[in-house]
PDB file of C-alpha atoms in Angstrom:
ATOM      1  CA  MET A   5      22.889   8.841-184.977  1.00  0.00           C
ATOM      2  CA  LYS A   6      20.217   6.194-185.465  1.00  0.00           C
ATOM      3  CA  LYS A   7      18.362   5.498-182.245  1.00  0.00           C
ATOM      4  CA  ILE A   8      19.970   2.884-180.049  1.00  0.00           C
ATOM      5  CA  THR A   9      17.160   0.345-179.111  1.00  0.00           C
ATOM      6  CA  PRO A  10      17.016  -3.079-177.458  1.00  0.00           C
ATOM      7  CA  ASP A  11      17.034  -4.515-180.981  1.00  0.00           C
ATOM      8  CA  THR A  12      20.395  -2.736-181.555  1.00  0.00           C
ATOM      9  CA  TYR A  13      22.054  -4.581-178.678  1.00  0.00           C
ATOM     10  CA  LEU A  14      20.514  -7.815-179.803  1.00  0.00           C
ATOM     11  CA  LYS A  15      21.898  -7.296-183.280  1.00  0.00           C
ATOM     12  CA  TRP A  16      25.333  -6.454-181.879  1.00  0.00           C
ATOM     13  CA  TYR A  17      25.336  -9.497-179.728  1.00  0.00           C
ATOM     14  CA  LYS A  18      24.214 -11.758-182.610  1.00  0.00           C
ATOM     15  CA  ASP A  19      26.725 -10.318-185.099  1.00  0.00           C
ATOM     16  CA  MET A  20      29.692 -10.268-182.738  1.00  0.00           C
ATOM     17  CA  SER A  21      28.856 -13.894-181.551  1.00  0.00           C
ATOM     18  CA  PHE A  22      28.764 -15.104-185.135  1.00  0.00           C
ATOM     19  CA  TRP A  23      31.953 -13.414-185.999  1.00  0.00           C
ATOM     20  CA  ARG A  24      33.762 -14.895-183.007  1.00  0.00           C
ATOM     21  CA  LYS A  25      32.351 -18.426-183.644  1.00  0.00           C
ATOM     22  CA  PHE A  26      33.129 -18.091-187.357  1.00  0.00           C
ATOM     23  CA  GLU A  27      36.838 -17.402-186.627  1.00  0.00           C
ATOM     24  CA  GLU A  28      36.998 -20.084-183.979  1.00  0.00           C
ATOM     25  CA  ARG A  29      35.831 -22.576-186.613  1.00  0.00           C
ATOM     26  CA  CYS A  30      38.489 -21.165-188.966  1.00  0.00           C
ATOM     27  CA  ARG A  31      41.100 -21.874-186.243  1.00  0.00           C
ATOM     28  CA  TYR A  32      39.951 -25.460-185.995  1.00  0.00           C
ATOM     29  CA  LEU A  33      39.940 -25.851-189.786  1.00  0.00           C
ATOM     30  CA  TYR A  34      43.489 -24.413-189.964  1.00  0.00           C
ATOM     31  CA  PHE A  35      44.758 -27.044-187.439  1.00  0.00           C
ATOM     32  CA  ASN A  36      42.957 -29.622-189.528  1.00  0.00           C
ATOM     33  CA  GLN A  37      44.703 -28.411-192.678  1.00  0.00           C
ATOM     34  CA  ASN A  38      41.488 -27.376-194.443  1.00  0.00           C
ATOM     35  CA  ILE A  39      42.804 -23.801-194.561  1.00  0.00           C
ATOM     36  CA  SER A  40      46.400 -23.113-195.329  1.00  0.00           C
ATOM     37  CA  GLY A  41      48.659 -20.117-195.673  1.00  0.00           C
ATOM     38  CA  PHE A  42      48.348 -17.388-193.077  1.00  0.00           C
ATOM     39  CA  LEU A  43      45.460 -16.853-190.691  1.00  0.00           C
ATOM     40  CA  HIS A  44      45.130 -13.745-188.512  1.00  0.00           C
ATOM     41  CA  LEU A  45      42.200 -13.956-186.041  1.00  0.00           C
ATOM     42  CA  TYR A  46      40.166 -10.984-184.819  1.00  0.00           C
ATOM     43  CA  SER A  47      38.873 -12.403-181.505  1.00  0.00           C
ATOM     44  CA  GLY A  48      38.463  -9.721-178.899  1.00  0.00           C
ATOM     45  CA  GLN A  49      38.214  -6.761-181.347  1.00  0.00           C
ATOM     46  CA  GLU A  50      34.571  -7.382-182.517  1.00  0.00           C
ATOM     47  CA  ALA A  51      33.209  -4.195-181.001  1.00  0.00           C
ATOM     48  CA  LEU A  52      34.979  -2.076-183.715  1.00  0.00           C
ATOM     49  CA  PRO A  53      33.146  -3.311-186.768  1.00  0.00           C
ATOM     50  CA  ALA A  54      29.901  -3.527-184.756  1.00  0.00           C
ATOM     51  CA  GLY A  55      29.998   0.161-183.842  1.00  0.00           C
ATOM     52  CA  ILE A  56      31.511   1.481-186.993  1.00  0.00           C
ATOM     53  CA  THR A  57      29.282  -0.168-189.527  1.00  0.00           C
ATOM     54  CA  TYR A  58      26.298   0.946-187.429  1.00  0.00           C
ATOM     55  CA  VAL A  59      26.981   4.518-188.468  1.00  0.00           C
ATOM     56  CA  MET A  60      28.341   3.977-191.880  1.00  0.00           C
ATOM     57  CA  ASN A  61      26.196   4.061-195.047  1.00  0.00           C
ATOM     58  CA  LEU A  62      26.842   0.589-196.377  1.00  0.00           C
ATOM     59  CA  LYS A  63      25.360   1.443-199.742  1.00  0.00           C
ATOM     60  CA  THR A  64      28.011   4.164-200.456  1.00  0.00           C
ATOM     61  CA  ASP A  65      30.798   4.109-197.938  1.00  0.00           C
ATOM     62  CA  ASN A  66      34.081   2.171-198.307  1.00  0.00           C
ATOM     63  CA  MET A  67      36.377   0.215-196.054  1.00  0.00           C
ATOM     64  CA  ILE A  68      39.964  -0.954-196.419  1.00  0.00           C
ATOM     65  CA  THR A  69      42.152  -2.698-193.925  1.00  0.00           C
ATOM     66  CA  GLY A  70      45.219  -4.865-193.407  1.00  0.00           C
ATOM     67  CA  TYR A  71      45.460  -8.631-193.342  1.00  0.00           C
ATOM     68  CA  ARG A  72      43.315  -9.172-190.229  1.00  0.00           C
ATOM     69  CA  CYS A  73      40.270  -8.806-192.384  1.00  0.00           C
ATOM     70  CA  HIS A  74      37.718 -11.593-192.200  1.00  0.00           C
ATOM     71  CA  ILE A  75      35.354 -10.043-189.679  1.00  0.00           C
ATOM     72  CA  LEU A  76      35.450  -6.561-191.295  1.00  0.00           C
ATOM     73  CA  ALA A  77      34.378  -8.153-194.514  1.00  0.00           C
ATOM     74  CA  LEU A  78      31.485  -9.855-192.964  1.00  0.00           C
ATOM     75  CA  ALA A  79      30.494  -6.603-191.120  1.00  0.00           C
ATOM     76  CA  MET A  80      30.334  -4.842-194.526  1.00  0.00           C
ATOM     77  CA  GLY A  81      27.799  -7.437-195.691  1.00  0.00           C
ATOM     78  CA  ILE A  82      29.819  -9.996-197.684  1.00  0.00           C
ATOM     79  CA  ASP A  83      28.259 -13.468-197.684  1.00  0.00           C
ATOM     80  CA  PRO A  84      30.145 -15.582-195.043  1.00  0.00           C
ATOM     81  CA  LYS A  85      29.924 -18.553-197.437  1.00  0.00           C
ATOM     82  CA  GLN A  86      32.077 -16.627-199.853  1.00  0.00           C
ATOM     83  CA  VAL A  87      34.513 -15.680-197.148  1.00  0.00           C
ATOM     84  CA  MET A  88      34.882 -19.225-196.095  1.00  0.00           C
ATOM     85  CA  ALA A  89      35.348 -20.341-199.657  1.00  0.00           C
ATOM     86  CA  GLU A  90      38.057 -17.846-200.093  1.00  0.00           C
ATOM     87  CA  LEU A  91      39.819 -19.099-196.931  1.00  0.00           C
ATOM     88  CA  TYR A  92      39.566 -22.611-198.566  1.00  0.00           C
ATOM     89  CA  GLY A  93      41.072 -21.389-201.781  1.00  0.00           C
ATOM     90  CA  LYS A  94      37.939 -22.135-203.775  1.00  0.00           C
ATOM     91  CA  LYS A  95      36.677 -20.394-206.903  1.00  0.00           C
ATOM     92  CA  THR A  96      33.459 -19.441-205.173  1.00  0.00           C
ATOM     93  CA  GLY A  97      35.478 -17.245-202.759  1.00  0.00           C
ATOM     94  CA  THR A  98      35.589 -13.405-202.809  1.00  0.00           C
ATOM     95  CA  SER A  99      38.776 -13.367-204.875  1.00  0.00           C
ATOM     96  CA  SER A 100      38.081 -16.657-206.835  1.00  0.00           C
ATOM     97  CA  GLY A 101      40.330 -18.525-204.302  1.00  0.00           C
ATOM     98  CA  LEU A 102      43.341 -16.542-205.331  1.00  0.00           C
ATOM     99  CA  GLY A 103      43.692 -14.295-202.335  1.00  0.00           C
ATOM    100  CA  GLY A 104      43.146 -16.353-199.279  1.00  0.00           C
ATOM    101  CA  SER A 105      42.866 -15.180-195.718  1.00  0.00           C
ATOM    102  CA  MET A 106      44.813 -11.957-196.089  1.00  0.00           C
ATOM    103  CA  HIS A 107      43.083 -10.715-199.230  1.00  0.00           C
ATOM    104  CA  ILE A 108      39.302 -10.750-198.801  1.00  0.00           C
ATOM    105  CA  PHE A 109      37.951  -8.276-201.296  1.00  0.00           C
ATOM    106  CA  SER A 110      34.563  -7.253-202.695  1.00  0.00           C
ATOM    107  CA  LYS A 111      34.011  -4.340-205.126  1.00  0.00           C
ATOM    108  CA  ARG A 112      30.219  -4.877-204.721  1.00  0.00           C
ATOM    109  CA  TYR A 113      30.362  -4.244-200.978  1.00  0.00           C
ATOM    110  CA  ARG A 114      33.054  -1.628-201.246  1.00  0.00           C
ATOM    111  CA  PHE A 115      35.482  -3.630-199.168  1.00  0.00           C
ATOM    112  CA  TYR A 116      38.900  -3.173-200.712  1.00  0.00           C
ATOM    113  CA  GLY A 117      40.843  -5.602-198.723  1.00  0.00           C
ATOM    114  CA  GLY A 118      42.495  -7.428-196.856  1.00  0.00           C
ATOM    115  CA  TYR A 119      45.993  -5.925-197.753  1.00  0.00           C
ATOM    116  CA  GLY A 120      49.085  -7.903-196.904  1.00  0.00           C
ATOM    117  CA  ILE A 121      51.725  -5.158-196.702  1.00  0.00           C
ATOM    118  CA  VAL A 122      51.968  -3.532-193.223  1.00  0.00           C
ATOM    119  CA  GLY A 123      50.594   0.044-193.675  1.00  0.00           C
ATOM    120  CA  GLY A 124      50.234  -0.492-197.453  1.00  0.00           C
ATOM    121  CA  GLN A 125      46.455   0.058-197.193  1.00  0.00           C
ATOM    122  CA  ILE A 126      46.840   3.603-195.758  1.00  0.00           C
ATOM    123  CA  PRO A 127      47.679   5.453-198.969  1.00  0.00           C
ATOM    124  CA  LEU A 128      45.197   3.333-200.903  1.00  0.00           C
ATOM    125  CA  GLY A 129      42.423   4.380-198.437  1.00  0.00           C
ATOM    126  CA  ALA A 130      43.418   8.002-199.229  1.00  0.00           C
ATOM    127  CA  GLY A 131      43.249   7.240-202.890  1.00  0.00           C
ATOM    128  CA  ILE A 132      39.780   5.751-202.690  1.00  0.00           C
ATOM    129  CA  ALA A 133      38.639   8.861-200.772  1.00  0.00           C
ATOM    130  CA  PHE A 134      40.234  11.144-203.386  1.00  0.00           C
ATOM    131  CA  ALA A 135      38.194   9.402-206.070  1.00  0.00           C
ATOM    132  CA  ASP A 136      35.033  10.022-204.136  1.00  0.00           C
ATOM    133  CA  LYS A 137      35.891  13.663-203.692  1.00  0.00           C
ATOM    134  CA  TYR A 138      36.998  14.138-207.305  1.00  0.00           C
ATOM    135  CA  PHE A 139      33.631  12.676-208.607  1.00  0.00           C
ATOM    136  CA  ASN A 140      31.589  14.423-205.909  1.00  0.00           C
ATOM    137  CA  ARG A 141      30.300  11.261-204.307  1.00  0.00           C
ATOM    138  CA  LYS A 142      28.877  11.734-200.818  1.00  0.00           C
ATOM    139  CA  ALA A 143      30.974   8.825-199.390  1.00  0.00           C
ATOM    140  CA  VAL A 144      33.699   8.242-196.811  1.00  0.00           C
ATOM    141  CA  THR A 145      36.466   5.656-196.662  1.00  0.00           C
ATOM    142  CA  VAL A 146      37.157   4.064-193.321  1.00  0.00           C
ATOM    143  CA  THR A 147      40.858   2.990-193.299  1.00  0.00           C
ATOM    144  CA  PHE A 148      41.989   0.631-190.704  1.00  0.00           C
ATOM    145  CA  LEU A 149      45.599   0.219-189.561  1.00  0.00           C
ATOM    146  CA  GLY A 150      47.283  -1.509-186.615  1.00  0.00           C
ATOM    147  CA  ASP A 151      49.517  -0.117-184.015  1.00  0.00           C
ATOM    148  CA  GLY A 152      52.393  -1.777-185.778  1.00  0.00           C
ATOM    149  CA  ALA A 153      51.880   0.349-188.902  1.00  0.00           C
ATOM    150  CA  ILE A 154      52.087   3.772-187.246  1.00  0.00           C
ATOM    151  CA  TRP A 155      55.825   4.323-187.955  1.00  0.00           C
ATOM    152  CA  GLN A 156      55.581   3.333-191.659  1.00  0.00           C
ATOM    153  CA  GLY A 157      56.490   6.331-193.756  1.00  0.00           C
ATOM    154  CA  ALA A 158      53.469   5.806-195.916  1.00  0.00           C
ATOM    155  CA  LEU A 159      51.203   6.755-192.966  1.00  0.00           C
ATOM    156  CA  HIS A 160      52.966  10.194-192.416  1.00  0.00           C
ATOM    157  CA  GLU A 161      52.944  11.116-196.066  1.00  0.00           C
ATOM    158  CA  THR A 162      49.371  10.055-196.355  1.00  0.00           C
ATOM    159  CA  PHE A 163      48.253  11.979-193.256  1.00  0.00           C
ATOM    160  CA  ASN A 164      49.877  15.119-194.569  1.00  0.00           C
ATOM    161  CA  MET A 165      48.343  14.872-198.047  1.00  0.00           C
ATOM    162  CA  SER A 166      44.879  13.944-196.654  1.00  0.00           C
ATOM    163  CA  MET A 167      44.787  17.058-194.586  1.00  0.00           C
ATOM    164  CA  LEU A 168      46.061  19.264-197.470  1.00  0.00           C
ATOM    165  CA  LEU A 169      43.367  17.929-199.756  1.00  0.00           C
ATOM    166  CA  LYS A 170      40.663  17.602-197.083  1.00  0.00           C
ATOM    167  CA  LEU A 171      39.982  14.016-198.119  1.00  0.00           C
ATOM    168  CA  PRO A 172      36.751  12.240-196.859  1.00  0.00           C
ATOM    169  CA  VAL A 173      38.545   9.469-194.966  1.00  0.00           C
ATOM    170  CA  VAL A 174      38.469   8.326-191.320  1.00  0.00           C
ATOM    171  CA  TYR A 175      41.673   6.570-190.107  1.00  0.00           C
ATOM    172  CA  ILE A 176      41.148   3.949-187.448  1.00  0.00           C
ATOM    173  CA  CYS A 177      44.096   2.619-185.468  1.00  0.00           C
ATOM    174  CA  GLU A 178      43.232  -0.792-184.007  1.00  0.00           C
ATOM    175  CA  ASN A 179      45.619  -0.593-181.022  1.00  0.00           C
ATOM    176  CA  ASN A 180      45.731  -4.134-179.733  1.00  0.00           C
ATOM    177  CA  LYS A 181      48.943  -3.314-177.872  1.00  0.00           C
ATOM    178  CA  TYR A 182      51.338  -5.780-179.349  1.00  0.00           C
ATOM    179  CA  ALA A 183      51.395  -5.400-183.235  1.00  0.00           C
ATOM    180  CA  MET A 184      53.079  -8.643-184.330  1.00  0.00           C
ATOM    181  CA  GLY A 185      54.514  -9.302-180.885  1.00  0.00           C
ATOM    182  CA  THR A 186      56.196  -6.195-179.602  1.00  0.00           C
ATOM    183  CA  SER A 187      54.544  -4.153-176.999  1.00  0.00           C
ATOM    184  CA  VAL A 188      53.752  -0.506-177.951  1.00  0.00           C
ATOM    185  CA  THR A 189      55.611   0.593-174.816  1.00  0.00           C
ATOM    186  CA  LYS A 190      58.775  -0.926-176.444  1.00  0.00           C
ATOM    187  CA  SER A 191      58.303   0.120-179.971  1.00  0.00           C
ATOM    188  CA  SER A 192      56.826   3.688-179.781  1.00  0.00           C
ATOM    189  CA  CYS A 193      58.224   6.819-178.233  1.00  0.00           C
ATOM    190  CA  ILE A 194      54.579   8.067-178.086  1.00  0.00           C
ATOM    191  CA  GLN A 195      52.314   5.876-175.926  1.00  0.00           C
ATOM    192  CA  ASN A 196      49.222   7.769-176.828  1.00  0.00           C
ATOM    193  CA  ILE A 197      49.127   6.961-180.547  1.00  0.00           C
ATOM    194  CA  PHE A 198      46.189   9.231-181.453  1.00  0.00           C
ATOM    195  CA  GLN A 199      48.520  12.269-180.678  1.00  0.00           C
ATOM    196  CA  ILE A 200      50.309  11.572-184.077  1.00  0.00           C
ATOM    197  CA  GLY A 201      47.232  13.101-185.763  1.00  0.00           C
ATOM    198  CA  PHE A 202      47.928  16.442-184.068  1.00  0.00           C
ATOM    199  CA  SER A 203      51.244  16.739-186.024  1.00  0.00           C
ATOM    200  CA  TYR A 204      49.183  17.139-189.123  1.00  0.00           C
ATOM    201  CA  ASP A 205      46.450  19.332-187.505  1.00  0.00           C
ATOM    202  CA  MET A 206      44.130  16.353-187.791  1.00  0.00           C
ATOM    203  CA  PRO A 207      41.338  15.848-185.224  1.00  0.00           C
ATOM    204  CA  ALA A 208      42.320  12.821-183.132  1.00  0.00           C
ATOM    205  CA  LYS A 209      41.020  10.880-180.099  1.00  0.00           C
ATOM    206  CA  SER A 210      41.512   7.707-178.253  1.00  0.00           C
ATOM    207  CA  LEU A 211      38.460   5.448-177.632  1.00  0.00           C
ATOM    208  CA  ASP A 212      37.397   2.435-175.488  1.00  0.00           C
ATOM    209  CA  GLY A 213      37.394  -0.558-177.848  1.00  0.00           C
ATOM    210  CA  THR A 214      35.014  -2.673-175.853  1.00  0.00           C
ATOM    211  CA  SER A 215      31.953  -0.489-176.347  1.00  0.00           C
ATOM    212  CA  PRO A 216      30.187  -0.495-179.773  1.00  0.00           C
ATOM    213  CA  LEU A 217      28.117   2.435-178.557  1.00  0.00           C
ATOM    214  CA  LYS A 218      31.087   4.742-177.702  1.00  0.00           C
ATOM    215  CA  ILE A 219      32.728   3.765-180.979  1.00  0.00           C
ATOM    216  CA  ALA A 220      29.645   4.468-183.002  1.00  0.00           C
ATOM    217  CA  LYS A 221      29.158   7.893-181.452  1.00  0.00           C
ATOM    218  CA  GLU A 222      32.768   9.066-182.131  1.00  0.00           C
ATOM    219  CA  VAL A 223      33.061   7.526-185.625  1.00  0.00           C
ATOM    220  CA  GLU A 224      29.831   9.092-186.718  1.00  0.00           C
ATOM    221  CA  LYS A 225      31.256  12.580-185.770  1.00  0.00           C
ATOM    222  CA  ALA A 226      34.298  11.791-187.867  1.00  0.00           C
ATOM    223  CA  ILE A 227      32.204  10.575-190.754  1.00  0.00           C
ATOM    224  CA  LYS A 228      30.057  13.771-190.707  1.00  0.00           C
ATOM    225  CA  ARG A 229      33.224  15.926-190.712  1.00  0.00           C
ATOM    226  CA  ALA A 230      34.643  14.038-193.686  1.00  0.00           C
ATOM    227  CA  LYS A 231      31.361  14.188-195.700  1.00  0.00           C
ATOM    228  CA  ASN A 232      30.984  17.908-194.941  1.00  0.00           C
ATOM    229  CA  GLY A 233      34.328  18.634-196.685  1.00  0.00           C
ATOM    230  CA  LYS A 234      36.328  19.244-193.507  1.00  0.00           C
ATOM    231  CA  GLY A 235      38.714  16.377-194.008  1.00  0.00           C
ATOM    232  CA  PRO A 236      40.022  13.347-192.172  1.00  0.00           C
ATOM    233  CA  SER A 237      40.095  12.273-188.536  1.00  0.00           C
ATOM    234  CA  PHE A 238      42.283   9.831-186.687  1.00  0.00           C
ATOM    235  CA  LEU A 239      40.798   7.633-183.988  1.00  0.00           C
ATOM    236  CA  GLU A 240      42.881   5.286-181.893  1.00  0.00           C
ATOM    237  CA  ILE A 241      40.651   2.520-180.548  1.00  0.00           C
ATOM    238  CA  LEU A 242      42.161   0.638-177.644  1.00  0.00           C
ATOM    239  CA  THR A 243      41.347  -3.016-178.028  1.00  0.00           C
ATOM    240  CA  TYR A 244      42.900  -6.491-177.362  1.00  0.00           C
ATOM    241  CA  ARG A 245      43.196  -9.657-179.356  1.00  0.00           C
ATOM    242  CA  PHE A 246      42.745 -12.882-177.463  1.00  0.00           C
ATOM    243  CA  ARG A 247      44.588 -14.997-179.945  1.00  0.00           C
ATOM    244  CA  GLY A 248      48.132 -14.564-181.200  1.00  0.00           C
ATOM    245  CA  HIS A 249      49.171 -12.330-184.091  1.00  0.00           C
ATOM    246  CA  SER A 250      48.682 -15.319-186.443  1.00  0.00           C
ATOM    247  CA  MET A 251      48.359 -19.051-186.136  1.00  0.00           C
ATOM    248  CA  SER A 252      52.091 -19.431-186.027  1.00  0.00           C
ATOM    249  CA  ASP A 253      52.444 -17.074-182.999  1.00  0.00           C
ATOM    250  CA  PRO A 254      53.726 -18.837-179.815  1.00  0.00           C
ATOM    251  CA  GLU A 255      52.690 -15.791-177.799  1.00  0.00           C
ATOM    252  CA  SER A 256      55.850 -15.849-175.705  1.00  0.00           C
ATOM    253  CA  TYR A 257      55.702 -12.046-175.319  1.00  0.00           C
ATOM    254  CA  ARG A 258      52.761 -12.040-172.943  1.00  0.00           C
ATOM    255  CA  LYS A 259      51.614 -14.094-169.968  1.00  0.00           C
ATOM    256  CA  ARG A 260      48.464 -16.301-170.068  1.00  0.00           C
ATOM    257  CA  GLU A 261      47.246 -14.542-166.917  1.00  0.00           C
ATOM    258  CA  GLU A 262      47.157 -11.228-168.821  1.00  0.00           C
ATOM    259  CA  VAL A 263      44.899 -12.740-171.507  1.00  0.00           C
ATOM    260  CA  ILE A 264      42.589 -14.276-168.949  1.00  0.00           C
ATOM    261  CA  GLU A 265      42.294 -10.866-167.182  1.00  0.00           C
ATOM    262  CA  LYS A 266      41.454  -9.054-170.516  1.00  0.00           C
ATOM    263  CA  LYS A 267      38.762 -11.606-171.249  1.00  0.00           C
ATOM    264  CA  ARG A 268      36.911 -10.311-168.255  1.00  0.00           C
ATOM    265  CA  TYR A 269      36.220  -7.186-170.320  1.00  0.00           C
ATOM    266  CA  ASP A 270      35.212  -9.076-173.436  1.00  0.00           C
ATOM    267  CA  THR A 271      32.743  -6.919-175.456  1.00  0.00           C
ATOM    268  CA  ILE A 272      30.589  -9.941-176.237  1.00  0.00           C
ATOM    269  CA  LEU A 273      30.314 -10.755-172.497  1.00  0.00           C
ATOM    270  CA  LYS A 274      29.507  -7.175-171.648  1.00  0.00           C
ATOM    271  CA  ILE A 275      26.649  -7.012-174.155  1.00  0.00           C
ATOM    272  CA  LYS A 276      25.355 -10.439-173.095  1.00  0.00           C
ATOM    273  CA  ASN A 277      25.193  -9.319-169.535  1.00  0.00           C
ATOM    274  CA  LYS A 278      23.476  -6.094-170.488  1.00  0.00           C
ATOM    275  CA  ILE A 279      20.689  -7.753-172.408  1.00  0.00           C
ATOM    276  CA  LEU A 280      20.162 -10.415-169.710  1.00  0.00           C
ATOM    277  CA  GLU A 281      20.096  -7.793-166.948  1.00  0.00           C
ATOM    278  CA  GLN A 282      17.515  -5.765-168.830  1.00  0.00           C
ATOM    279  CA  GLN A 283      15.610  -8.948-169.581  1.00  0.00           C
ATOM    280  CA  LEU A 284      15.597  -8.279-173.252  1.00  0.00           C
ATOM    281  CA  ILE A 285      15.969 -11.992-173.910  1.00  0.00           C
ATOM    282  CA  THR A 286      16.183 -15.213-171.811  1.00  0.00           C
ATOM    283  CA  LYS A 287      19.143 -17.556-171.423  1.00  0.00           C
ATOM    284  CA  LYS A 288      17.080 -20.188-173.252  1.00  0.00           C
ATOM    285  CA  PHE A 289      16.846 -17.831-176.227  1.00  0.00           C
ATOM    286  CA  LEU A 290      20.581 -17.239-176.104  1.00  0.00           C
ATOM    287  CA  THR A 291      21.139 -20.969-176.204  1.00  0.00           C
ATOM    288  CA  ALA A 292      18.948 -21.331-179.199  1.00  0.00           C
ATOM    289  CA  LEU A 293      20.722 -18.407-180.840  1.00  0.00           C
ATOM    290  CA  ASP A 294      24.102 -20.004-180.400  1.00  0.00           C
ATOM    291  CA  LEU A 295      22.861 -23.227-182.038  1.00  0.00           C
ATOM    292  CA  GLU A 296      21.494 -21.206-184.940  1.00  0.00           C
ATOM    293  CA  LEU A 297      24.852 -19.447-185.460  1.00  0.00           C
ATOM    294  CA  ILE A 298      26.688 -22.740-185.420  1.00  0.00           C
ATOM    295  CA  LYS A 299      24.385 -24.190-187.935  1.00  0.00           C
ATOM    296  CA  LYS A 300      24.950 -21.067-190.184  1.00  0.00           C
ATOM    297  CA  ILE A 301      28.725 -21.741-189.883  1.00  0.00           C
ATOM    298  CA  ASP A 302      28.275 -25.329-190.683  1.00  0.00           C
ATOM    299  CA  GLU A 303      26.565 -24.338-193.892  1.00  0.00           C
ATOM    300  CA  CYS A 304      29.529 -22.072-194.799  1.00  0.00           C
ATOM    301  CA  VAL A 305      31.997 -24.959-194.284  1.00  0.00           C
ATOM    302  CA  VAL A 306      29.904 -27.312-196.425  1.00  0.00           C
ATOM    303  CA  PHE A 307      29.632 -24.650-199.185  1.00  0.00           C
ATOM    304  CA  ALA A 308      33.436 -24.212-199.079  1.00  0.00           C
ATOM    305  CA  GLU A 309      34.121 -27.876-199.125  1.00  0.00           C
ATOM    306  CA  ILE A 310      31.899 -28.776-202.077  1.00  0.00           C
ATOM    307  CA  SER A 311      33.007 -25.795-204.081  1.00  0.00           C
ATOM    308  CA  GLU A 312      35.518 -26.393-206.928  1.00  0.00           C
ATOM    309  CA  SER A 313      39.031 -25.194-206.795  1.00  0.00           C
ATOM    310  CA  PRO A 314      40.090 -22.583-209.420  1.00  0.00           C
ATOM    311  CA  HIS A 315      41.618 -23.695-212.631  1.00  0.00           C
ATOM    312  CA  LYS A 316      45.278 -22.844-213.005  1.00  0.00           C
ATOM    313  CA  ASN A 317      44.482 -20.348-215.683  1.00  0.00           C
ATOM    314  CA  THR A 318      42.044 -18.421-213.534  1.00  0.00           C
ATOM    315  CA  MET A 319      44.728 -16.082-212.457  1.00  0.00           C
ATOM    316  CA  TYR A 320      45.269 -14.929-215.954  1.00  0.00           C
ATOM    317  CA  ASN A 321      41.475 -14.399-216.602  1.00  0.00           C
ATOM    318  CA  VAL A 322      40.986 -12.559-213.337  1.00  0.00           C
ATOM    319  CA  VAL A 323      44.170 -10.804-212.332  1.00  0.00           C
ATOM    320  CA  TYR A 324      45.631  -9.907-215.692  1.00  0.00           C
ATOM    321  CA  SER A 325      43.645  -7.809-218.204  1.00  0.00           C
ATOM    322  CA  GLN A 326      45.875  -8.385-221.179  1.00  0.00           C
ATOM    323  CA  ASN A 327      44.559 -10.804-223.757  1.00  0.00           C
ATOM    324  CA  LYS A 328      48.083 -11.946-224.663  1.00  0.00           C
ATOM    325  CA  TYR A 329      49.916 -11.948-221.290  1.00  0.00           C
ATOM    326  CA  PRO A 330      53.548 -12.519-222.271  1.00  0.00           C
ATOM    327  CA  PHE A 331      54.318 -14.906-219.385  1.00  0.00           C
ATOM    328  CA  LEU A 332      51.398 -17.176-219.879  1.00  0.00           C
ATOM    329  CA  LYS A 333      53.655 -20.049-220.736  1.00  0.00           C
TER     330      LYS A 333
END
């Protein structure tokens, strides 16, 4: 793995802080009706993309996930202005304003969604990995899924096929403990989700989701295994989301005190304390950095607001390849 230096921790702190602030602004914009439709926030889970993308080859490797996708898209390198424009439904967005919050997509950055169907991205991730293997490309596909997707039939069929074909894919379960709003303890007969991988003779492990370093170390092992032709791995990363499932979630299934307690272990707070304790930077520098990040987000909002909305015919030019689409009228 690339050497972990003070600059690594500074980058992790800067990236995760930006991602958190970006989505908090999105939350405000949603309440202000600038963003409509669905909005699923990632707050609390930022250590996953920080650690995972650190060991990925962002020039060749792929990623696909479910509908909680804004931050993963940013971690893969997509311009935050384009992400914000997509949330606004503007034609400068990643999907020309046609996808919205749940469908951030970029072929250039090998980020294949933002997929709205629960568990639907799992076989797609395997398909992308199959293409890489077929064409002898030295690449891996990191496929995210939530704890609410583990009992979808698509997962089990895909796990079986992935092992049979030794596909270069790493499956990441973001276990934030509640799926849409039902605790894993009430919805799953297996509390240790990673053990599902053993049913398919797939290497599997459970990880601390608050440490980018621990995540990076284990994901790198899985990536090397995949690229060496030994097939997939399944990693359950234990995390926690500080916001509800979506903006329409009243969060009646958990107590406020529980969320407050979990925030004590916030990955951003842990990294911040570490860099201050080691005197890598000063509090004054952190304050200046926060202002810099806020300014960057302001620029994203302005870009989205001044961008044009897509023409109604855009969907036929972008989505449909037929020159004479029969339902155009």
